[in-house]
Amino acid sequence: DTGVSQDPRHKITKRGQNVTFRCDPISEHNRLYWYRQTLGQGPEFLTYFQNEAQLEKSRLLSDRFSAERPKGSFSTLEIQRTEQGDSAMYLCASSFSVYNEQYFGPGTRLTVT
Amino acid sequence: GENVEQHPSTLSVQEGDSAVIKCTYSDSASNYFPWYKQELGKGPQLIIDIRSNVGEKKDQRIAVTLNKTAKHFSLHITETQPEDSAVYFCAANRDDKIIFGKGTRLHILP
């Protein structure tokens, strides 16, 4: 396992469509984080999991967003009824514990037209 | 909540010179301060971090300093090289999360 992977790398969708992104963390990491990054900004925290439990969600995560991590392995982030304001880079990161370093994947760039 | 301020937003230095990026944080409970480098089209890459029980840490050409009293921390890159050109983010932990600064775009001039 060489690192965190994300799929797809790019997604173009029309407003109103649903999209789903996948993140595969480093295999021994029990924590998984989702961030959103817009142009010229740092990553903004969205939500995180410890194993399969979703422990916190940011107020940035509207009810159109949902994340899952079945069986504590890979995670999915779904956005329903996409809006143009959802256009951003969605980053996933994983860590071994709360005290350890977070390692990021390459991100999924979403463009909503 | 935690707020991380980073400056400058853009920095240009001559190849071989040093670069310094400074950050401040607001939450006195923060005890973990990572620095990330992000190249175009890639995710952030952890380059160095420091915890609150030390004041300085060095790894080859990169060093970080932490002043907990003033809530300041800085990244120092010496003998800069073209491959150092990227966006650099400082960050601080808040509870189980990491809060990022807005980034510094570093240009290394030939």
CSV table of N, CA, C and O in Angstrom, one decimal, chain B residues 16-103:
chain,number,residue,atom,x,y,z
B,16,GLY,N,18.7,29.6,-3.9
B,16,GLY,CA,19.8,29.6,-3.0
B,16,GLY,C,19.6,30.4,-1.7
B,16,GLY,O,20.3,30.2,-0.7
B,17,ASP,N,18.7,31.3,-1.8
B,17,ASP,CA,18.4,32.1,-0.6
B,17,ASP,C,17.4,31.3,0.3
B,17,ASP,O,16.9,30.3,0.0
B,18,SER,N,17.1,31.9,1.5
B,18,SER,CA,16.2,31.3,2.4
B,18,SER,C,14.8,31.9,2.3
B,18,SER,O,14.6,33.0,1.9
B,19,ALA,N,13.8,31.1,2.7
B,19,ALA,CA,12.4,31.5,2.7
B,19,ALA,C,11.8,31.3,4.1
B,19,ALA,O,12.1,30.2,4.7
B,20,VAL,N,11.0,32.2,4.5
B,20,VAL,CA,10.4,32.1,5.9
B,20,VAL,C,8.9,32.3,5.7
B,20,VAL,O,8.5,33.3,5.1
B,21,ILE,N,8.1,31.4,6.3
B,21,ILE,CA,6.7,31.6,6.3
B,21,ILE,C,6.2,31.6,7.7
B,21,ILE,O,6.6,30.7,8.5
B,22,LYS,N,5.3,32.5,8.1
B,22,LYS,CA,4.9,32.6,9.5
B,22,LYS,C,3.4,32.4,9.7
B,22,LYS,O,2.6,32.8,8.8
B,23,CYS,N,3.1,31.8,10.8
B,23,CYS,CA,1.7,31.5,11.1
B,23,CYS,C,1.4,31.9,12.6
B,23,CYS,O,2.3,31.8,13.4
B,24,THR,N,0.2,32.2,12.8
B,24,THR,CA,-0.3,32.4,14.2
B,24,THR,C,-1.6,31.5,14.4
B,24,THR,O,-2.3,31.2,13.4
B,25,TYR,N,-1.8,31.1,15.6
B,25,TYR,CA,-3.0,30.4,15.9
B,25,TYR,C,-3.7,31.0,17.1
B,25,TYR,O,-3.1,31.7,17.9
B,26,SER,N,-4.9,30.6,17.3
B,26,SER,CA,-5.7,31.3,18.4
B,26,SER,C,-6.0,30.4,19.6
B,26,SER,O,-6.2,30.9,20.7
B,27,ASP,N,-6.1,29.1,19.3
B,27,ASP,CA,-6.5,28.1,20.4
B,27,ASP,C,-5.3,27.7,21.2
B,27,ASP,O,-4.5,27.0,20.7
B,28,SER,N,-5.2,28.1,22.5
B,28,SER,CA,-4.1,27.7,23.3
B,28,SER,C,-4.0,26.2,23.6
B,28,SER,O,-3.0,25.7,24.1
B,29,ALA,N,-5.1,25.5,23.3
B,29,ALA,CA,-5.1,24.1,23.5
B,29,ALA,C,-4.4,23.3,22.4
B,29,ALA,O,-4.1,22.1,22.5
B,30,SER,N,-4.2,24.0,21.3
B,30,SER,CA,-3.5,23.3,20.1
B,30,SER,C,-2.1,22.9,20.5
B,30,SER,O,-1.4,23.6,21.2
B,31,ASN,N,-1.8,21.6,20.1
B,31,ASN,CA,-0.5,21.1,20.5
B,31,ASN,C,0.2,20.4,19.4
B,31,ASN,O,1.2,19.7,19.6
B,32,TYR,N,-0.3,20.5,18.1
B,32,TYR,CA,0.3,19.8,17.0
B,32,TYR,C,0.2,20.7,15.8
B,32,TYR,O,-0.9,21.2,15.5
B,33,PHE,N,1.4,21.0,15.2
B,33,PHE,CA,1.4,22.0,14.1
B,33,PHE,C,2.2,21.4,12.9
B,33,PHE,O,3.4,21.4,12.8
B,34,PRO,N,1.4,20.9,11.9
B,34,PRO,CA,2.0,20.3,10.7
B,34,PRO,C,2.2,21.4,9.6
B,34,PRO,O,1.4,22.4,9.6
B,35,TRP,N,3.1,21.1,8.7
B,35,TRP,CA,3.3,21.9,7.5
B,35,TRP,C,3.1,21.0,6.3
B,35,TRP,O,3.7,19.9,6.3
B,36,TYR,N,2.4,21.5,5.3
B,36,TYR,CA,2.1,20.7,4.1
B,36,TYR,C,2.6,21.5,2.9
B,36,TYR,O,2.5,22.8,2.9
B,37,LYS,N,3.1,20.8,1.9
B,37,LYS,CA,3.5,21.4,0.6
B,37,LYS,C,2.5,20.8,-0.4
B,37,LYS,O,2.2,19.6,-0.5
B,38,GLN,N,1.9,21.7,-1.3
B,38,GLN,CA,1.0,21.2,-2.3
B,38,GLN,C,1.5,21.7,-3.7
B,38,GLN,O,1.6,22.9,-3.9
B,39,GLU,N,1.7,20.8,-4.5
B,39,GLU,CA,2.0,21.1,-5.9
B,39,GLU,C,0.8,21.0,-6.8
B,39,GLU,O,-0.2,20.4,-6.4
B,40,LEU,N,0.9,21.7,-7.9
B,40,LEU,CA,-0.3,21.8,-8.8
B,40,LEU,C,-0.9,20.4,-9.1
B,40,LEU,O,-0.2,19.5,-9.6
B,41,GLY,N,-2.2,20.3,-8.9
B,41,GLY,CA,-2.9,19.1,-9.2
B,41,GLY,C,-2.7,17.9,-8.3
B,41,GLY,O,-3.2,16.8,-8.6
B,42,LYS,N,-2.1,18.2,-7.1
B,42,LYS,CA,-1.8,17.1,-6.2
B,42,LYS,C,-2.4,17.4,-4.8
B,42,LYS,O,-2.7,18.6,-4.5
B,43,GLY,N,-2.5,16.4,-4.0
B,43,GLY,CA,-2.9,16.6,-2.6
B,43,GLY,C,-1.8,17.2,-1.8
B,43,GLY,O,-0.6,17.1,-2.2
B,44,PRO,N,-2.1,17.8,-0.6
B,44,PRO,CA,-1.1,18.3,0.3
B,44,PRO,C,-0.2,17.1,0.7
B,44,PRO,O,-0.6,16.0,1.0
B,45,GLN,N,1.1,17.4,0.8
B,45,GLN,CA,2.1,16.5,1.3
B,45,GLN,C,2.7,17.0,2.6
B,45,GLN,O,3.2,18.1,2.7
B,46,LEU,N,2.6,16.2,3.6
B,46,LEU,CA,3.2,16.5,4.9
B,46,LEU,C,4.8,16.6,4.8
B,46,LEU,O,5.4,15.7,4.3
B,47,ILE,N,5.3,17.8,5.1
B,47,ILE,CA,6.8,17.9,5.0
B,47,ILE,C,7.5,17.9,6.4
B,47,ILE,O,8.6,17.5,6.5
B,48,ILE,N,6.9,18.4,7.4
B,48,ILE,CA,7.4,18.5,8.7
B,48,ILE,C,6.3,18.9,9.7
B,48,ILE,O,5.3,19.5,9.3
B,49,ASP,N,6.5,18.5,10.9
B,49,ASP,CA,5.5,18.9,11.9
B,49,ASP,C,6.3,19.1,13.3
B,49,ASP,O,7.4,18.7,13.4
B,50,ILE,N,5.6,19.8,14.2
B,50,ILE,CA,6.2,20.0,15.5
B,50,ILE,C,5.1,19.9,16.5
B,50,ILE,O,3.9,20.3,16.3
B,51,ARG,N,5.4,19.4,17.6
B,51,ARG,CA,4.5,19.3,18.8
B,51,ARG,C,4.9,20.3,19.8
B,51,ARG,O,6.0,20.7,19.9
B,52,SER,N,3.9,20.6,20.7
B,52,SER,CA,4.1,21.7,21.6
B,52,SER,C,5.2,21.5,22.7
B,52,SER,O,5.5,22.4,23.4
B,53,ASN,N,5.7,20.3,22.8
B,53,ASN,CA,6.7,20.0,23.8
B,53,ASN,C,8.1,20.4,23.3
B,53,ASN,O,9.1,20.2,24.1
B,54,VAL,N,8.2,20.8,22.1
B,54,VAL,CA,9.6,21.2,21.6
B,54,VAL,C,9.4,22.6,21.0
B,54,VAL,O,8.3,23.0,20.6
B,55,GLY,N,10.5,23.3,20.9
B,55,GLY,CA,10.5,24.7,20.3
B,55,GLY,C,11.0,24.8,18.9
B,55,GLY,O,10.7,25.7,18.2
B,56,GLU,N,11.8,23.7,18.5
B,56,GLU,CA,12.3,23.8,17.1
B,56,GLU,C,12.6,22.3,16.7
B,56,GLU,O,12.9,21.4,17.4
B,57,LYS,N,12.5,22.2,15.3
B,57,LYS,CA,12.7,20.9,14.7
B,57,LYS,C,13.3,21.1,13.4
B,57,LYS,O,12.8,22.0,12.6
B,58,LYS,N,14.3,20.3,13.0
B,58,LYS,CA,14.9,20.5,11.7
B,58,LYS,C,15.0,19.2,11.0
B,58,LYS,O,15.2,18.1,11.5
B,59,ASP,N,14.9,19.3,9.6
B,59,ASP,CA,15.0,18.1,8.8
B,59,ASP,C,15.7,18.6,7.5
B,59,ASP,O,15.0,19.2,6.6
B,60,GLN,N,17.0,18.4,7.4
B,60,GLN,CA,17.8,18.8,6.3
B,60,GLN,C,17.6,20.3,6.0
B,60,GLN,O,18.0,21.1,6.9
B,61,ARG,N,17.0,20.8,4.9
B,61,ARG,CA,16.9,22.2,4.6
B,61,ARG,C,15.7,22.9,5.2
B,61,ARG,O,15.5,24.0,5.1
B,62,ILE,N,14.9,22.1,5.9
B,62,ILE,CA,13.6,22.6,6.4
B,62,ILE,C,13.7,22.6,8.0
B,62,ILE,O,14.2,21.7,8.6
B,63,ALA,N,13.2,23.7,8.5
B,63,ALA,CA,13.2,23.8,10.0
B,63,ALA,C,11.9,24.5,10.4
B,63,ALA,O,11.3,25.3,9.6
B,64,VAL,N,11.3,24.1,11.5
B,64,VAL,CA,10.1,24.8,12.1
B,64,VAL,C,10.4,25.2,13.5
B,64,VAL,O,11.2,24.6,14.2
B,65,THR,N,9.9,26.4,13.8
B,65,THR,CA,10.0,26.9,15.2
B,65,THR,C,8.6,27.2,15.8
B,65,THR,O,7.7,27.5,15.0
B,66,LEU,N,8.5,27.0,17.1
B,66,LEU,CA,7.2,27.2,17.7
B,66,LEU,C,7.4,28.1,19.0
B,66,LEU,O,8.3,27.8,19.8
B,67,ASN,N,6.6,29.1,19.1
B,67,ASN,CA,6.6,29.9,20.3
B,67,ASN,C,5.2,29.9,20.8
B,67,ASN,O,4.3,30.5,20.4
B,68,LYS,N,5.0,29.0,21.8
B,68,LYS,CA,3.7,28.8,22.4
B,68,LYS,C,3.1,30.0,23.1
B,68,LYS,O,1.9,30.2,23.1
B,69,THR,N,4.0,30.7,23.8
B,69,THR,CA,3.6,31.9,24.5
B,69,THR,C,2.9,32.9,23.6
B,69,THR,O,1.9,33.5,23.9
B,70,ALA,N,3.6,33.1,22.4
B,70,ALA,CA,3.1,34.1,21.5
B,70,ALA,C,2.1,33.5,20.5
B,70,ALA,O,1.5,34.2,19.7
B,71,LYS,N,2.0,32.2,20.5
B,71,LYS,CA,1.1,31.4,19.5
B,71,LYS,C,1.6,31.7,18.1
B,71,LYS,O,0.8,32.0,17.2
B,72,HIS,N,2.9,31.6,17.9
B,72,HIS,CA,3.5,31.8,16.6
B,72,HIS,C,4.2,30.5,16.2
B,72,HIS,O,4.9,29.9,17.1
B,73,PHE,N,4.2,30.2,14.9
B,73,PHE,CA,5.1,29.1,14.5
B,73,PHE,C,5.5,29.5,13.0
B,73,PHE,O,4.8,30.1,12.3
B,74,SER,N,6.7,29.0,12.7
B,74,SER,CA,7.3,29.4,11.4
B,74,SER,C,8.0,28.3,10.7
B,74,SER,O,8.5,27.3,11.3
B,75,LEU,N,8.0,28.4,9.4
B,75,LEU,CA,8.7,27.4,8.5
B,75,LEU,C,9.9,28.1,7.9
B,75,LEU,O,9.7,29.2,7.3
B,76,HIS,N,11.0,27.5,7.9
B,76,HIS,CA,12.3,28.1,7.3
B,76,HIS,C,12.8,27.1,6.3
B,76,HIS,O,13.0,25.9,6.7
B,77,ILE,N,13.0,27.5,5.1
B,77,ILE,CA,13.6,26.7,4.1
B,77,ILE,C,14.9,27.4,3.7
B,77,ILE,O,14.9,28.5,3.2
B,78,THR,N,16.0,26.7,3.8
B,78,THR,CA,17.3,27.2,3.5
B,78,THR,C,17.8,26.7,2.1
B,78,THR,O,17.3,25.6,1.6
B,79,GLU,N,18.7,27.4,1.5
B,79,GLU,CA,19.3,27.0,0.2
B,79,GLU,C,18.2,26.5,-0.8
B,79,GLU,O,18.2,25.4,-1.3
B,80,THR,N,17.2,27.4,-1.0
B,80,THR,CA,16.1,27.0,-1.8
B,80,THR,C,16.5,26.6,-3.2
B,80,THR,O,17.5,27.1,-3.8
B,81,GLN,N,15.7,25.7,-3.7
B,81,GLN,CA,15.9,25.0,-5.0
B,81,GLN,C,14.6,25.2,-5.9
B,81,GLN,O,13.5,25.4,-5.3
B,82,PRO,N,14.7,25.1,-7.2
B,82,PRO,CA,13.5,25.2,-8.0
B,82,PRO,C,12.4,24.3,-7.6
B,82,PRO,O,11.2,24.7,-7.7
B,83,GLU,N,12.7,23.1,-7.1
B,83,GLU,CA,11.6,22.1,-6.8
B,83,GLU,C,10.9,22.5,-5.5
B,83,GLU,O,9.9,21.9,-5.1
B,84,ASP,N,11.4,23.6,-4.8
B,84,ASP,CA,10.7,24.1,-3.6
B,84,ASP,C,9.5,24.9,-4.0
B,84,ASP,O,8.7,25.3,-3.1
B,85,SER,N,9.4,25.3,-5.3
B,85,SER,CA,8.2,26.1,-5.7
B,85,SER,C,7.0,25.3,-5.5
B,85,SER,O,6.8,24.2,-6.1
B,86,ALA,N,6.0,25.9,-4.8
B,86,ALA,CA,4.8,25.2,-4.5
B,86,ALA,C,4.0,26.1,-3.5
B,86,ALA,O,4.4,27.2,-3.2
B,87,VAL,N,2.8,25.6,-3.1
B,87,VAL,CA,2.0,26.3,-2.1
B,87,VAL,C,2.2,25.6,-0.8
B,87,VAL,O,2.2,24.3,-0.7
B,88,TYR,N,2.5,26.3,0.3
B,88,TYR,CA,2.8,25.8,1.6
B,88,TYR,C,1.7,26.1,2.5
B,88,TYR,O,1.3,27.3,2.6
B,89,PHE,N,1.2,25.2,3.3
B,89,PHE,CA,0.1,25.4,4.3
B,89,PHE,C,0.6,25.1,5.7
B,89,PHE,O,1.2,24.0,5.9
B,90,CYS,N,0.4,26.0,6.6
B,90,CYS,CA,0.6,25.7,8.0
B,90,CYS,C,-0.8,25.2,8.6
B,90,CYS,O,-1.8,25.5,8.0
B,91,ALA,N,-0.8,24.5,9.7
B,91,ALA,CA,-2.0,24.0,10.3
B,91,ALA,C,-1.8,23.8,11.8
B,91,ALA,O,-0.7,23.7,12.2
B,92,ALA,N,-2.9,23.8,12.5
B,92,ALA,CA,-2.9,23.5,13.9
B,92,ALA,C,-4.1,22.6,14.2
B,92,ALA,O,-5.1,22.7,13.6
B,93,ASN,N,-3.9,21.8,15.2
B,93,ASN,CA,-5.0,20.9,15.6
B,93,ASN,C,-6.0,21.6,16.5
B,93,ASN,O,-5.7,22.5,17.2
B,94,ARG,N,-7.2,21.2,16.3
B,94,ARG,CA,-8.3,21.6,17.2
B,94,ARG,C,-9.1,20.4,17.5
B,94,ARG,O,-9.8,19.8,16.6
B,95,ASP,N,-9.1,19.9,18.8
B,95,ASP,CA,-9.7,18.6,19.1
B,95,ASP,C,-9.1,17.6,18.2
B,95,ASP,O,-7.9,17.4,18.1
B,96,ASP,N,-9.9,16.8,17.5
B,96,ASP,CA,-9.4,15.8,16.6
B,96,ASP,C,-9.3,16.2,15.1
B,96,ASP,O,-9.0,15.4,14.3
B,97,LYS,N,-9.3,17.6,14.9
B,97,LYS,CA,-9.3,18.0,13.5
B,97,LYS,C,-8.0,18.9,13.3
B,97,LYS,O,-7.3,19.3,14.3
B,98,ILE,N,-7.7,19.1,12.1
B,98,ILE,CA,-6.6,20.0,11.7
B,98,ILE,C,-7.2,21.2,11.0
B,98,ILE,O,-8.0,21.0,10.0
B,99,ILE,N,-6.8,22.4,11.4
B,99,ILE,CA,-7.3,23.6,10.8
B,99,ILE,C,-6.1,24.2,10.0
B,99,ILE,O,-5.0,24.4,10.6
B,100,PHE,N,-6.4,24.5,8.7
B,100,PHE,CA,-5.3,25.0,7.8
B,100,PHE,C,-5.3,26.5,7.7
B,100,PHE,O,-6.4,27.2,7.7
B,101,GLY,N,-4.1,27.1,7.5
B,101,GLY,CA,-4.0,28.5,7.0
B,101,GLY,C,-4.4,28.5,5.5
B,101,GLY,O,-4.7,27.5,4.9
B,102,LYS,N,-4.4,29.7,5.0
B,102,LYS,CA,-4.8,29.9,3.6
B,102,LYS,C,-3.7,29.7,2.6
B,102,LYS,O,-4.0,29.7,1.4
B,103,GLY,N,-2.5,29.4,3.1
B,103,GLY,CA,-1.4,29.1,2.2
B,103,GLY,C,-0.5,30.2,1.7
B,103,GLY,O,-0.9,31.4,1.7
